[in-house]
mmCIF file of C-alpha atoms in Angstrom:
data_model
loop_
_atom_site.group_PDB
_atom_site.id
_atom_site.type_symbol
_atom_site.label_atom_id
_atom_site.label_comp_id
_atom_site.label_asym_id
_atom_site.label_seq_id
_atom_site.Cartn_x
_atom_site.Cartn_y
_atom_site.Cartn_z
ATOM 1 C CA MET A 1 151.185 121.680 99.996
ATOM 2 C CA THR A 2 152.624 118.462 101.690
ATOM 3 C CA GLU A 3 153.352 115.720 99.531
ATOM 4 C CA GLU A 4 151.973 112.778 101.380
ATOM 5 C CA LEU A 5 154.399 109.937 102.085
ATOM 6 C CA ALA A 6 153.688 106.228 100.868
ATOM 7 C CA ASN A 7 153.056 103.822 103.299
ATOM 8 C CA PRO A 8 155.889 101.740 103.878
ATOM 9 C CA THR A 9 155.851 97.632 103.066
ATOM 10 C CA THR A 10 158.266 96.748 105.756
ATOM 11 C CA LYS A 11 159.872 97.459 109.012
ATOM 12 C CA SER A 12 162.836 98.711 108.036
ATOM 13 C CA GLU A 13 161.522 101.038 105.104
ATOM 14 C CA LEU A 14 159.417 102.241 107.960
ATOM 15 C CA LEU A 15 162.330 102.755 110.304
ATOM 16 C CA ALA A 16 164.043 104.236 107.017
ATOM 17 C CA GLN A 17 161.507 106.472 106.577
ATOM 18 C CA MET A 18 160.655 107.448 109.782
ATOM 19 C CA ALA A 19 164.555 108.402 110.158
ATOM 20 C CA ALA A 20 165.001 110.123 107.165
ATOM 21 C CA GLU A 21 162.169 112.697 107.812
ATOM 22 C CA ARG A 22 162.622 113.137 111.105
ATOM 23 C CA HIS A 23 166.357 113.955 110.527
ATOM 24 C CA ALA A 24 165.620 116.582 107.589
ATOM 25 C CA LEU A 25 163.177 118.568 110.261
ATOM 26 C CA VAL A 26 165.625 118.049 112.694
ATOM 27 C CA ARG A 27 168.341 119.564 110.010
ATOM 28 C CA LEU A 28 166.028 122.790 108.588
ATOM 29 C CA ILE A 29 165.212 123.472 112.934
ATOM 30 C CA GLU A 30 168.770 123.247 114.028
ATOM 31 C CA SER A 31 169.780 125.833 110.218
ATOM 32 C CA LEU A 32 167.900 128.438 112.034
ATOM 33 C CA PRO A 33 168.609 131.029 115.120
ATOM 34 C CA MET A 34 167.324 130.719 117.989
ATOM 35 C CA ALA A 35 165.262 133.243 117.695
ATOM 36 C CA ALA A 36 163.970 132.736 115.077
ATOM 37 C CA ARG A 37 162.678 129.071 116.410
ATOM 38 C CA LEU A 38 160.401 131.275 119.064
ATOM 39 C CA THR A 39 159.164 134.133 116.839
ATOM 40 C CA PRO A 40 155.669 133.771 115.916
ATOM 41 C CA LEU A 41 155.218 132.426 112.289
ATOM 42 C CA VAL A 42 151.024 131.887 112.212
ATOM 43 C CA GLU A 43 149.009 132.387 114.469
ATOM 44 C CA GLN A 44 151.595 133.046 117.511
ATOM 45 C CA GLN A 45 152.415 129.251 117.233
ATOM 46 C CA THR A 46 156.576 129.153 116.791
ATOM 47 C CA ILE A 47 158.458 126.527 115.826
ATOM 48 C CA LYS A 48 159.397 125.791 119.775
ATOM 49 C CA ASP A 49 154.971 125.662 119.769
ATOM 50 C CA LEU A 50 154.656 122.934 116.703
ATOM 51 C CA VAL A 51 158.139 120.633 117.681
ATOM 52 C CA ALA A 52 156.128 120.207 121.101
ATOM 53 C CA HIS A 53 152.715 119.343 118.666
ATOM 54 C CA ILE A 54 154.947 116.670 117.698
ATOM 55 C CA THR A 55 156.106 115.140 120.419
ATOM 56 C CA ASP A 56 152.829 115.760 122.367
ATOM 57 C CA TRP A 57 151.150 113.258 118.888
ATOM 58 C CA GLU A 58 154.141 110.773 119.372
ATOM 59 C CA ALA A 59 153.505 110.679 122.695
ATOM 60 C CA TYR A 60 149.772 109.854 122.219
ATOM 61 C CA VAL A 61 151.371 107.001 120.056
ATOM 62 C CA LEU A 62 153.559 105.649 122.262
ATOM 63 C CA LYS A 63 150.915 105.772 125.520
ATOM 64 C CA ARG A 64 148.525 103.734 123.365
ATOM 65 C CA ILE A 65 150.934 100.894 122.519
ATOM 66 C CA ARG A 66 151.805 100.603 125.605
ATOM 67 C CA ALA A 67 148.678 100.615 126.774
ATOM 68 C CA ALA A 68 147.545 97.893 124.727
ATOM 69 C CA VAL A 69 150.514 95.824 125.546
ATOM 70 C CA MET A 70 149.371 95.868 129.196
ATOM 71 C CA GLY A 71 146.096 95.439 128.008
ATOM 72 C CA GLU A 72 144.477 98.718 128.845
ATOM 73 C CA HIS A 73 142.128 100.740 126.763
ATOM 74 C CA LEU A 74 142.743 104.788 126.121
ATOM 75 C CA PRO A 75 139.846 105.562 124.772
ATOM 76 C CA LEU A 76 140.380 107.607 121.378
ATOM 77 C CA ARG A 77 141.695 111.060 121.605
ATOM 78 C CA VAL A 78 139.582 113.256 119.257
ATOM 79 C CA PRO A 79 136.537 110.888 118.814
ATOM 80 C CA ASP A 80 134.519 114.220 117.734
ATOM 81 C CA GLY A 81 136.722 115.241 115.020
ATOM 82 C CA ASP A 82 137.504 118.179 116.523
ATOM 83 C CA TRP A 83 141.711 118.375 115.921
ATOM 84 C CA ASP A 84 141.820 122.023 116.592
ATOM 85 C CA ARG A 85 140.332 121.682 119.832
ATOM 86 C CA ILE A 86 142.799 119.185 120.540
ATOM 87 C CA ASN A 87 146.027 120.962 119.085
ATOM 88 C CA ALA A 88 144.802 124.484 121.783
ATOM 89 C CA GLU A 89 145.008 122.113 124.643
ATOM 90 C CA ILE A 90 148.445 121.042 123.402
ATOM 91 C CA TYR A 91 149.791 124.460 122.682
ATOM 92 C CA THR A 92 148.007 125.939 125.641
ATOM 93 C CA ALA A 93 149.710 123.151 127.963
ATOM 94 C CA ASN A 94 153.025 123.705 126.154
ATOM 95 C CA ALA A 95 153.003 127.450 125.612
ATOM 96 C CA ASP A 96 155.145 127.993 128.852
ATOM 97 C CA ARG A 97 158.286 125.856 128.630
ATOM 98 C CA THR A 98 161.326 126.438 127.152
ATOM 99 C CA TRP A 99 163.103 125.568 124.617
ATOM 100 C CA ASP A 100 165.646 123.561 125.989
ATOM 101 C CA ASP A 101 162.756 120.678 127.700
ATOM 102 C CA ILE A 102 160.065 121.160 125.128
ATOM 103 C CA TRP A 103 163.647 119.290 122.618
ATOM 104 C CA HIS A 104 164.528 117.640 125.610
ATOM 105 C CA ASP A 105 161.010 115.938 125.752
ATOM 106 C CA PHE A 106 160.721 116.197 121.232
ATOM 107 C CA GLU A 107 164.495 114.171 121.151
ATOM 108 C CA ARG A 108 163.142 111.800 124.620
ATOM 109 C CA THR A 109 159.955 110.973 123.159
ATOM 110 C CA SER A 110 161.173 110.059 119.324
ATOM 111 C CA ALA A 111 163.753 107.671 120.624
ATOM 112 C CA GLU A 112 161.044 105.969 122.998
ATOM 113 C CA LEU A 113 158.882 105.817 119.814
ATOM 114 C CA ARG A 114 161.272 104.488 117.185
ATOM 115 C CA LEU A 115 162.314 101.337 120.002
ATOM 116 C CA GLU A 116 158.595 100.577 120.206
ATOM 117 C CA VAL A 117 158.414 100.575 116.679
ATOM 118 C CA GLU A 118 161.824 98.462 116.909
ATOM 119 C CA GLY A 119 160.371 96.171 118.740
ATOM 120 C CA LEU A 120 156.819 95.349 117.476
ATOM 121 C CA ALA A 121 156.677 92.123 114.443
ATOM 122 C CA GLU A 122 156.111 93.109 110.830
ATOM 123 C CA SER A 123 152.397 91.702 111.094
ATOM 124 C CA ASP A 124 152.236 94.324 114.235
ATOM 125 C CA ILE A 125 152.636 97.099 112.245
ATOM 126 C CA PHE A 126 151.132 95.784 108.742
ATOM 127 C CA ASP A 127 148.044 93.502 109.335
ATOM 128 C CA VAL A 128 145.173 95.270 109.975
ATOM 129 C CA GLU A 129 143.895 92.336 111.982
ATOM 130 C CA ARG A 130 146.612 92.655 114.638
ATOM 131 C CA ALA A 131 145.889 96.848 115.121
ATOM 132 C CA GLU A 132 143.362 96.610 117.794
ATOM 133 C CA ALA A 133 146.245 94.513 119.590
ATOM 134 C CA VAL A 134 149.012 96.690 119.293
ATOM 135 C CA ILE A 135 147.658 100.520 119.513
ATOM 136 C CA GLY A 136 143.826 99.722 121.000
ATOM 137 C CA ILE A 137 141.851 101.099 117.461
ATOM 138 C CA ALA A 138 140.622 99.296 115.062
ATOM 139 C CA GLY A 139 140.133 99.169 111.569
ATOM 140 C CA GLU A 140 143.371 100.816 109.891
ATOM 141 C CA ALA A 141 146.523 99.069 110.524
ATOM 142 C CA VAL A 142 149.229 100.311 112.640
ATOM 143 C CA VAL A 143 152.255 101.512 109.975
ATOM 144 C CA GLY A 144 149.369 104.718 108.620
ATOM 145 C CA TYR A 145 148.811 105.578 112.751
ATOM 146 C CA VAL A 146 152.583 105.672 112.780
ATOM 147 C CA VAL A 147 153.571 107.042 109.752
ATOM 148 C CA GLY A 148 150.660 109.938 110.264
ATOM 149 C CA ASN A 149 152.153 110.788 114.195
ATOM 150 C CA THR A 150 155.962 110.242 112.678
ATOM 151 C CA SER A 151 157.226 111.198 109.031
ATOM 152 C CA GLY A 152 154.136 112.068 107.632
ATOM 153 C CA HIS A 153 153.462 114.712 110.811
ATOM 154 C CA TYR A 154 157.391 115.785 110.398
ATOM 155 C CA ARG A 155 157.099 116.801 107.009
ATOM 156 C CA GLU A 156 154.186 117.948 106.965
ATOM 157 C CA HIS A 157 155.288 120.129 109.526
ATOM 158 C CA ALA A 158 159.047 121.183 107.866
ATOM 159 C CA ASP A 159 156.776 122.107 104.524
ATOM 160 C CA ASP A 160 154.753 124.465 107.063
ATOM 161 C CA ILE A 161 158.313 126.032 107.923
ATOM 162 C CA ARG A 162 159.900 126.392 105.427
ATOM 163 C CA ALA A 163 156.530 127.624 103.540
ATOM 164 C CA ARG A 164 156.121 130.816 106.684
ATOM 165 C CA LEU A 165 159.465 131.826 106.403
ATOM 166 C CA ALA A 166 159.894 131.365 102.549
#
């Protein structure tokens, strides 16, 4: 079972947590031979598929931040709460892509998201009242949204990989 990460209380803590959890995931993946990265772990999903899944959710966070900066409103991705449907769509959209293509997107998207978070003010990240202006979603501080789609997501799937390989 994944131990849930606590939300950091400063931007520097958030960035450090993102980097540490990402590093742990990358180290785990890179310790595996390519064949293991492409072999189904459960229900046909491979490590390649998990990396594509993580990248897609990071890209969605980027889209929300960038849209909010431009004054645009993006609809919620999962307004009906059907996460399985969305995740199945992500799987299907990426199933035929190569490992190198998926990994390149993971590296690029993670770096871009980190830069976006670095550019946010502390109040943008931690003040609940700023959330709608920053990500277009009111009611929860941006920190929880970022953790859920970066460091928390990295840890969740690193734990999944470890459990499935055990």
